[in-house]
Coordinates of C-alpha atoms and ligand atoms in Angstrom, one line a residue:
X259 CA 130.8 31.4 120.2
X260 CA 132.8 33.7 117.8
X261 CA 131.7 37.3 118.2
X262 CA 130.4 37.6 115.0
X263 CA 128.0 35.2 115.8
X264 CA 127.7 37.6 119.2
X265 CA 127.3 40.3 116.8
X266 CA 124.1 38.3 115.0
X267 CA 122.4 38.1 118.3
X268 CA 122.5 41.2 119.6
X269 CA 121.0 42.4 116.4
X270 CA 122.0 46.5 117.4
X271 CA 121.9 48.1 113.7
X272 CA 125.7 49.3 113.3
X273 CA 127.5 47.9 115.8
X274 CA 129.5 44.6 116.2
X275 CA 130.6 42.7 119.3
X276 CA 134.0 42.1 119.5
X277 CA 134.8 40.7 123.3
X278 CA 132.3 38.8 124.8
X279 CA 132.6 37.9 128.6
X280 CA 130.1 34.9 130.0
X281 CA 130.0 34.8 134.1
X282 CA 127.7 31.4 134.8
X283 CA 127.8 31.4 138.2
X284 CA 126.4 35.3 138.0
X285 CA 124.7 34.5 135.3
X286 CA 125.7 37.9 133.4
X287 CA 126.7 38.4 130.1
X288 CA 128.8 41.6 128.9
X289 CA 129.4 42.4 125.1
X290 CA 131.5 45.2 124.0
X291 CA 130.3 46.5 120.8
X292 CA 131.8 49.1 118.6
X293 CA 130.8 50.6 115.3
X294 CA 130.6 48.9 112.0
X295 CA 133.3 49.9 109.5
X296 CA 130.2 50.5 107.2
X297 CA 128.5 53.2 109.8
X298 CA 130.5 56.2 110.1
X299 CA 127.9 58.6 110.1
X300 CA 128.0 60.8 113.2
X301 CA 125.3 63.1 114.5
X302 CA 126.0 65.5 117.2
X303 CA 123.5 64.4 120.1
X304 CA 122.8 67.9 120.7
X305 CA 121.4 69.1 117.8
X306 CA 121.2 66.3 115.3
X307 CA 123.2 67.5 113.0
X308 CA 126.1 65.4 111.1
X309 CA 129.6 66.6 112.3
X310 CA 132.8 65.2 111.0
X311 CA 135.9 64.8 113.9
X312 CA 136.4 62.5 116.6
X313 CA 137.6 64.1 119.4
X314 CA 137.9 61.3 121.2
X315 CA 136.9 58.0 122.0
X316 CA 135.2 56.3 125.1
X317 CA 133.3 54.0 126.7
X318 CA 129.9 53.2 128.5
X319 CA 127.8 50.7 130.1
X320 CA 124.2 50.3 129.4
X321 CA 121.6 47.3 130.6
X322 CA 120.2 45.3 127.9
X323 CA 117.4 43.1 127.2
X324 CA 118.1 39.9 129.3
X325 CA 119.4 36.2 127.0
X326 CA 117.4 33.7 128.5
X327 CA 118.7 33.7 132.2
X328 CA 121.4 36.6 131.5
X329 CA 121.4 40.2 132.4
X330 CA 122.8 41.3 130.0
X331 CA 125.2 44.6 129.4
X332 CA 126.5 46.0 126.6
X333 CA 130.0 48.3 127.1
X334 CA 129.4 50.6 123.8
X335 CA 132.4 52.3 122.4
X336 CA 131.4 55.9 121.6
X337 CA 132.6 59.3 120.1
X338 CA 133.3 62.8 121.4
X339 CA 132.5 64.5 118.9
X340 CA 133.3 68.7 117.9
X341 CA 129.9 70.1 116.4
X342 CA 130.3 73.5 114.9
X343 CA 127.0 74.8 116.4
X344 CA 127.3 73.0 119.8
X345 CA 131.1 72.8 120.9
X346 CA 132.2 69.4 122.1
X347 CA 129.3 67.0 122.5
X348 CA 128.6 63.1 122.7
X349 CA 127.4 61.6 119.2
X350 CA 123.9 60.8 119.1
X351 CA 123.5 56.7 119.2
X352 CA 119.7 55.1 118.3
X353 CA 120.2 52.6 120.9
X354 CA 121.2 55.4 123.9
X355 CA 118.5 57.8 124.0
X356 CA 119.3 58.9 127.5
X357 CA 121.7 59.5 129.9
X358 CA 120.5 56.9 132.0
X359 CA 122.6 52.9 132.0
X360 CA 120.1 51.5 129.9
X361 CA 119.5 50.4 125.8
X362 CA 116.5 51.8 124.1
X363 CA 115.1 48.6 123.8
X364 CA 115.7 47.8 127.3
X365 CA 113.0 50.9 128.1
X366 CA 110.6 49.7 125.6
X367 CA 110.3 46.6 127.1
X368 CA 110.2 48.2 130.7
X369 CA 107.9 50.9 129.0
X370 CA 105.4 48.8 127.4
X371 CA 105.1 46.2 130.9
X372 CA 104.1 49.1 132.6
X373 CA 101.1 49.4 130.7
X374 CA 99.5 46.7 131.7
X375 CA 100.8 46.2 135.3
X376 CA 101.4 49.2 138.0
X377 CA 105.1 50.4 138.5
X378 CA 105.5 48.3 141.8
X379 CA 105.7 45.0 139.9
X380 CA 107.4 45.8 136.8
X381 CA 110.1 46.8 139.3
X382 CA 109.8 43.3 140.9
X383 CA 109.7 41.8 137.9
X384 CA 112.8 43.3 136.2
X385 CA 114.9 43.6 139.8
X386 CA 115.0 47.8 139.2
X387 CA 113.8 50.2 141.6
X388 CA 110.2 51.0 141.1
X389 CA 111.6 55.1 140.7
X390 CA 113.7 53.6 138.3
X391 CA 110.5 52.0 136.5
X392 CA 108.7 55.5 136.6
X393 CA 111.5 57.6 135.1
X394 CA 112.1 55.0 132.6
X395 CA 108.6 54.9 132.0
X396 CA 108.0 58.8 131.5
X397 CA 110.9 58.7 128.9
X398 CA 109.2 56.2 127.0
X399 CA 106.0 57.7 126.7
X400 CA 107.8 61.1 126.2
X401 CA 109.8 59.6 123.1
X402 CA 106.3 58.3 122.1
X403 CA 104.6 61.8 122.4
X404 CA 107.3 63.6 120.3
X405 CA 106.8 60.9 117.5
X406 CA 103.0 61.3 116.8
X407 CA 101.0 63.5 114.9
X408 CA 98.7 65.9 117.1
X409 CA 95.4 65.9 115.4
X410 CA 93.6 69.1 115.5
X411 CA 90.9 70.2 118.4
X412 CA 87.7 70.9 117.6
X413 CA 85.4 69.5 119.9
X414 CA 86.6 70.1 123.3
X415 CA 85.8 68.7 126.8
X416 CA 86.7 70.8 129.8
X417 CA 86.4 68.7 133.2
X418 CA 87.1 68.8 136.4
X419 CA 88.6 65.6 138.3
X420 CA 88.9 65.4 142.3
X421 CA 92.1 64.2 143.1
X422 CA 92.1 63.6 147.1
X423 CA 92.6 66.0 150.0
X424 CA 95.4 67.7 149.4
X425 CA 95.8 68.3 145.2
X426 CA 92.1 68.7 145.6
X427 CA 91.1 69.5 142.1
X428 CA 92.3 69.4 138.5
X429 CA 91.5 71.0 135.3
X430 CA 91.0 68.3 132.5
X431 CA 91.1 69.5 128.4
X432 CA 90.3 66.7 126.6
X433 CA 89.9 66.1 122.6
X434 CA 86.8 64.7 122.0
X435 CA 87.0 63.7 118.7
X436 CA 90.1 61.1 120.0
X437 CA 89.2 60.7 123.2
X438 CA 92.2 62.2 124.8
X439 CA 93.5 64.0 127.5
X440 CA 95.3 67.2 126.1
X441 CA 96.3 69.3 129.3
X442 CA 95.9 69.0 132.8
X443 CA 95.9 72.1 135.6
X444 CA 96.4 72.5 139.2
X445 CA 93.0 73.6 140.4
X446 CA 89.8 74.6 139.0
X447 CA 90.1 78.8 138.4
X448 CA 89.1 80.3 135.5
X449 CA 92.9 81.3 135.6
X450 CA 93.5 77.6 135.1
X451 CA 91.4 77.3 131.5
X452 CA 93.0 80.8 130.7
X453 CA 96.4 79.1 131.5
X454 CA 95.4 76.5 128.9
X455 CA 93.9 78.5 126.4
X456 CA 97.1 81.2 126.7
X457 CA 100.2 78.5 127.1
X458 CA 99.0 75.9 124.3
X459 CA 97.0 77.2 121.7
X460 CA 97.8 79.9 119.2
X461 CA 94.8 82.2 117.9
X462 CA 94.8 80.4 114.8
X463 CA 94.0 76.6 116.8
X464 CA 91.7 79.0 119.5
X465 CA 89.8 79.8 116.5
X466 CA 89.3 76.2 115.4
X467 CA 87.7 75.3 118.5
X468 CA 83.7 74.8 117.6
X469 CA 82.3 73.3 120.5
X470 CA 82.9 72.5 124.1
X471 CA 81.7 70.2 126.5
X472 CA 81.7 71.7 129.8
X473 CA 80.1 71.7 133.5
X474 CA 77.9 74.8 134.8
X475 CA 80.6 76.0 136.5
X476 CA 80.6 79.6 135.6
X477 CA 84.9 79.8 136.0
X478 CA 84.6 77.8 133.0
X479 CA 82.7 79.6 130.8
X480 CA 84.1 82.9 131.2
X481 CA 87.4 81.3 130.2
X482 CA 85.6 80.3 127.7
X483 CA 83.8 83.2 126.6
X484 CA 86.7 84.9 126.6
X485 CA 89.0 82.6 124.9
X486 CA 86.5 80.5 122.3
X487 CA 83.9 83.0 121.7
X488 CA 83.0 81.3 118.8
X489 CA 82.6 77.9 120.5
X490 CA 79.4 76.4 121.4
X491 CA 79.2 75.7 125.1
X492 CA 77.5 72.3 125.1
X493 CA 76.3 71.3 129.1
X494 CA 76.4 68.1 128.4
X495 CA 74.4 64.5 130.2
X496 CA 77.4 63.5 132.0
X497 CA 77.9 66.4 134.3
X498 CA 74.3 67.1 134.4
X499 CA 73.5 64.2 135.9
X500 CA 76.7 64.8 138.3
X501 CA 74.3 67.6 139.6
X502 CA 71.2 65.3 139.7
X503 CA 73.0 62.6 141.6
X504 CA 74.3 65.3 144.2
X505 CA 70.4 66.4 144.4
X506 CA 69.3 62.9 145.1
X507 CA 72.1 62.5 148.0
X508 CA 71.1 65.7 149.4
X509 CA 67.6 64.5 150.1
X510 CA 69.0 61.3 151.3
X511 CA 70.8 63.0 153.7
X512 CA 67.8 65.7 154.6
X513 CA 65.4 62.8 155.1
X514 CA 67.3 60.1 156.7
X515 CA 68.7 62.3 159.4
X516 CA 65.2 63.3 160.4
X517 CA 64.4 59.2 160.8
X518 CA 67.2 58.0 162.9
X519 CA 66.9 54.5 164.4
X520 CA 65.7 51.8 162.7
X521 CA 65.4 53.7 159.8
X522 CA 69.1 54.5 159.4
X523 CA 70.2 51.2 159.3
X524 CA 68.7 50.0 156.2
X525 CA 69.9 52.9 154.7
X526 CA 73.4 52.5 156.2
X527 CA 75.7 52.1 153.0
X528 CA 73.5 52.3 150.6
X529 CA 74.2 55.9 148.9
X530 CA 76.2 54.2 145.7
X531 CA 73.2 52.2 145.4
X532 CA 71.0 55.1 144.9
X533 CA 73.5 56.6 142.8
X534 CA 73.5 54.3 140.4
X535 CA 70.9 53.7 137.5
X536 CA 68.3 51.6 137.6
X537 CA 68.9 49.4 134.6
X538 CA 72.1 49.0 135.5
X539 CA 71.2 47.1 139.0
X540 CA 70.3 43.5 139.4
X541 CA 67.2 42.0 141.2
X542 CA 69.1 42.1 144.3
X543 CA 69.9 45.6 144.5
X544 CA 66.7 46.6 143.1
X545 CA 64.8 44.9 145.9
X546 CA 67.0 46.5 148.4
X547 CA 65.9 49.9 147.0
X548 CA 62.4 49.1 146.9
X549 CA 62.6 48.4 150.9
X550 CA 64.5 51.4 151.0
X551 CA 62.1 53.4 149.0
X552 CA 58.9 52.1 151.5
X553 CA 60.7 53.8 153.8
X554 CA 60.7 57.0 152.6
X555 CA 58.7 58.5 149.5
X556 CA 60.5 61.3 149.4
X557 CA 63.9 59.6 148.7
X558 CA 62.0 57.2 146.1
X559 CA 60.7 60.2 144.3
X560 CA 64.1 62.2 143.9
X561 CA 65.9 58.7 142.4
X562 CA 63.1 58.6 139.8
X563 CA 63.5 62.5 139.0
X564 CA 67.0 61.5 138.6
X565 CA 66.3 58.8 136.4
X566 CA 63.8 60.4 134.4
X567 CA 66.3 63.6 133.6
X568 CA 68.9 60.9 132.1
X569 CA 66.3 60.5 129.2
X570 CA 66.5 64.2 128.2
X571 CA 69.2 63.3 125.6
X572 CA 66.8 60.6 124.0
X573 CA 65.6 63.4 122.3
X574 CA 67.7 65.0 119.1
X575 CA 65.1 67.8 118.9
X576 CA 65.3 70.9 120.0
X577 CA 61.5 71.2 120.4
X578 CA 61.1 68.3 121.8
X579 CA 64.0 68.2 124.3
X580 CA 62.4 71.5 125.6
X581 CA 59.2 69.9 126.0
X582 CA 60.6 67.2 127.8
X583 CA 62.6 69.5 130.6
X584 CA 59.4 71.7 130.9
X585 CA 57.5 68.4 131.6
X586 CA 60.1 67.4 133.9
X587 CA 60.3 70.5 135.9
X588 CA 56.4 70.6 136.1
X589 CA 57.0 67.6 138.2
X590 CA 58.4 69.3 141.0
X591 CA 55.4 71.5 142.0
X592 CA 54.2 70.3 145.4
X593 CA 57.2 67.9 146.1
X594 CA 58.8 70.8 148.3
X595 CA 62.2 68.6 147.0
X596 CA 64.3 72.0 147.5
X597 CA 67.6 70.1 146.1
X598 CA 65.7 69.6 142.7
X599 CA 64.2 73.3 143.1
X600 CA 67.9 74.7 142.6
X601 CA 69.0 72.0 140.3
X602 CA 65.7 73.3 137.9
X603 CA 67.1 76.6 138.2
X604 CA 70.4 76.1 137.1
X605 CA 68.9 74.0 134.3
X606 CA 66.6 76.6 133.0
X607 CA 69.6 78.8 133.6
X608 CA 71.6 76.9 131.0
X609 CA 69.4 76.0 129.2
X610 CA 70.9 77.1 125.6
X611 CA 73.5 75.0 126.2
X612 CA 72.0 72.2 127.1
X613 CA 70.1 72.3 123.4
X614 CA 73.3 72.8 121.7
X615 CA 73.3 69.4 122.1
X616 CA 70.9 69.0 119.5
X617 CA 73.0 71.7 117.4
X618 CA 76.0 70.2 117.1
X619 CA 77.8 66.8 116.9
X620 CA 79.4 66.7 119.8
X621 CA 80.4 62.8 120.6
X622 CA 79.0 62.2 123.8
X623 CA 79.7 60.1 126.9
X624 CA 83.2 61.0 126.4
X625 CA 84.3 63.1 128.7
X626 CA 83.1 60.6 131.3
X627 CA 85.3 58.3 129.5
X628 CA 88.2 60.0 129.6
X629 CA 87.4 60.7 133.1
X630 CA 87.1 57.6 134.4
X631 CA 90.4 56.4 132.9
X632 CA 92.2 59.3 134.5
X633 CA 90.5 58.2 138.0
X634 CA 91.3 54.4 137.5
X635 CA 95.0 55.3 137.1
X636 CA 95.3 57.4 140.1
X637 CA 93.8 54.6 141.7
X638 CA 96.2 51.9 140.6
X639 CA 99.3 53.8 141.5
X640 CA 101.1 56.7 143.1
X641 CA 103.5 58.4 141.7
X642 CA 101.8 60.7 139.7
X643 CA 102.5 63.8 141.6
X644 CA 104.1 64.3 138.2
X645 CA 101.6 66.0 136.2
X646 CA 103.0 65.5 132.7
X647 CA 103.5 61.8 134.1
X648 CA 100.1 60.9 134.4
X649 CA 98.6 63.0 131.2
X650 CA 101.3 61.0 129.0
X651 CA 100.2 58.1 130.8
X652 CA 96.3 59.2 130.3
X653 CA 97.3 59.9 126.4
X654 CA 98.7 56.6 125.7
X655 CA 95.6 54.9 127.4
X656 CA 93.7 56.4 125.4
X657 CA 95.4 55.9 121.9
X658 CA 95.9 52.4 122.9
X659 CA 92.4 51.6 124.6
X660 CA 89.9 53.9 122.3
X661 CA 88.2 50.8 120.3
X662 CA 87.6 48.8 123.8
X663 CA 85.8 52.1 125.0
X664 CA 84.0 52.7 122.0
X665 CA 82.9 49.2 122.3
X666 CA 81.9 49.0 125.6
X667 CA 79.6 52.8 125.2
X668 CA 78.1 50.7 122.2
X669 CA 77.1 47.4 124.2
Ligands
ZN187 ZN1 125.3 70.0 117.6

């Protein structure tokens, strides 16, 4: 093959082969490429800015895609170059964006496998270590991040997210409006929102801000109140019902401890089951919480308290969502359910901000989206001890995924 041919296949805008080198019992392929007599352009890699002496020439190695069973590496010759603002620097090449032995297009390709399959196997697949795959990874999605337009918060969803023993909690700012994660913190202070609010914003986006989606966790909202005073704090059905769940397992716990024996073992395992919604479970599972429920009325009459609070956002009325929780709360009397006692009072506590969801258009169910993504990642792979790893991760999930989960809230 002649090397313009070479040249053809390689396909890198500017550059030409001019020694090729094919080892078949290797199976490796080297190219040495230099510049085009056409492209003579040169950028200092610094700042970006077009410099005109070579200082001098050199060489380096960088991994390429594979040709069919070749690894393939290209030996690019490259410029030193003097820029007047930055001294003696390398020039700045499309296809090196790094320091690291690898093509641009190599790191797509590594970039984009990871996001469909966990670090471990792309590093099988493509013989690299897997902290190789990470860090090639993070560039990516870094060089993706600095590319995009950053759309404007307004509608924002403050969560929390519990991340194991020892990180414990984080703070999760989300964009509503695109379903994105924005900013993750190390525990759940009000010094963490503040962080958020001081480090990322100027006063000019604070005061764009016109609604947020939080939990009744009061280190929240004085952030908020401090930061957004403008915003409406909107409590919304997600983390409500995160307080009605924890209700229901409290009774669980109350009443089946009392029981013991017999008793215990039906209900052995079966906490997720009375977490869960009732339309949501088939015949099976309902039948096992009917058995579970003639054990113990108590228990039956929290998971239908439960249930019955999830239809306070059928309503889009003020009036009549008010008139629902009254209803609801009216309930209680003479159940002596002391879990759903407290959980009234902090509902009539917040109670203006659970109406603001009838005031203003927040999208709902997204924070639990958002959520749920961030918690299915941390479940498929470690590594993310690396923060701004696992938001640009998050961030891309969500630009890329945001129709399916649209979908799947609308079936
Ligand atoms: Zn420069």
């Amino acid at each position: 093959m002649q090397d313009s041919d070479w040249t053809r296949i390689l396909r890198w805008p500017g550059y030409r082969v001019y020694r090729s080198e094919v080892n078949e019992k290797a199976k490796t392929l080297r190219l040495w490429v230099r510049r085009k007599r056409g492209n003579q352009v040169l950028r200092c890699s610094s700042c970006g800015e077009r410099v005109g002496g070579i200082a001098e020439v050199y060489e380096r190695e960088v991994r390429d895609l594979p040709w069919s069973e070749y690894r393939a590496t290209v030996v690019v010759e490259l410029y030193r170059v003097r820029c007047p603002d930055c001294g003696l620097k390398a020039e700045k090449v499309e296809q090196l964006p790094s320091n690291a032995p690898f093509s641009k297009r190599f790191e797509e390709a590594v970039g984009q496998a990871c996001e469909s399959a966990p670090a471990r196997r792309v590093a099988k697949q493509w013989k690299l270590a897997e902290s190789t795959v990470r860090a090639i990874d993070l560039r990516y999605l870094e060089r993706w991040a600095a590319q995009r337009r950053k759309p404007a918060l307004r509608d924002m969803g403050v969560d929390e997210i519990y991340v194991g023993r020892q990180g414990k909690f984080l703070t999760v700012v989300s964009n509503l409006e695109t379903c994105e994660p924005l900013w993750f913190g190390r525990e759940r202070k009000q010094e963490t929102l503040d962080e958020f609010f001081s480090t990322q914003l100027s006063a000019f986006q604070r005061r764009a801000i016109q609604a947020a989606c939080v939990d009744m966790w009061p280190a929240y909202r004085q952030s908020l109140e401090r930061w957004v005073p403008q915003a409406r704090m909107v409590y919304d059905k997600f983390h409500i019902l995160q307080h009605a769940s924890a209700a229901v397992d409290e009774v669980r716990r109350a009443e089946f401890f009392r029981q013991g024996g017999a008793a215990r073992d039906v209900v052995r395992g079966k906490r997720w089951l009375l977490l869960s919604s009732w339309v949501r479970l088939d015949r099976e599972k309902k039948q096992q919480l009917k058995q579970l429920f003639g054990l113990n009325r108590r228990v039956m009459k929290a998971y239908f308290l439960k249930e019955s609070l999830s239809h306070l956002w059928d309503y889009t009325y003020e009036g009549a969502m008010l008139n629902y929780l009254e209803s609801w709360i009216g309930q209680l009397r003479w159940q002596r359910l002391k879990a759903f006692e407290k959980l009234a009072n902090l509902l009539l506590r917040h109670v203006d901000g659970i109406l603001n969801y009838c005031r203003t258009k927040v999208p709902m169910g997204r924070v639990e989206a958002i959520n749920g993504n961030i918690k299915a990642l941390l479940r498929r792979g470690r590594g993310y001890s690396n923060l701004r790893y696992l938001l640009l991760k998050a961030q891309r999930l969500a630009a890329t995924k945001t129709e399916f989960l649209v979908f799947q809230k609308a079936a």
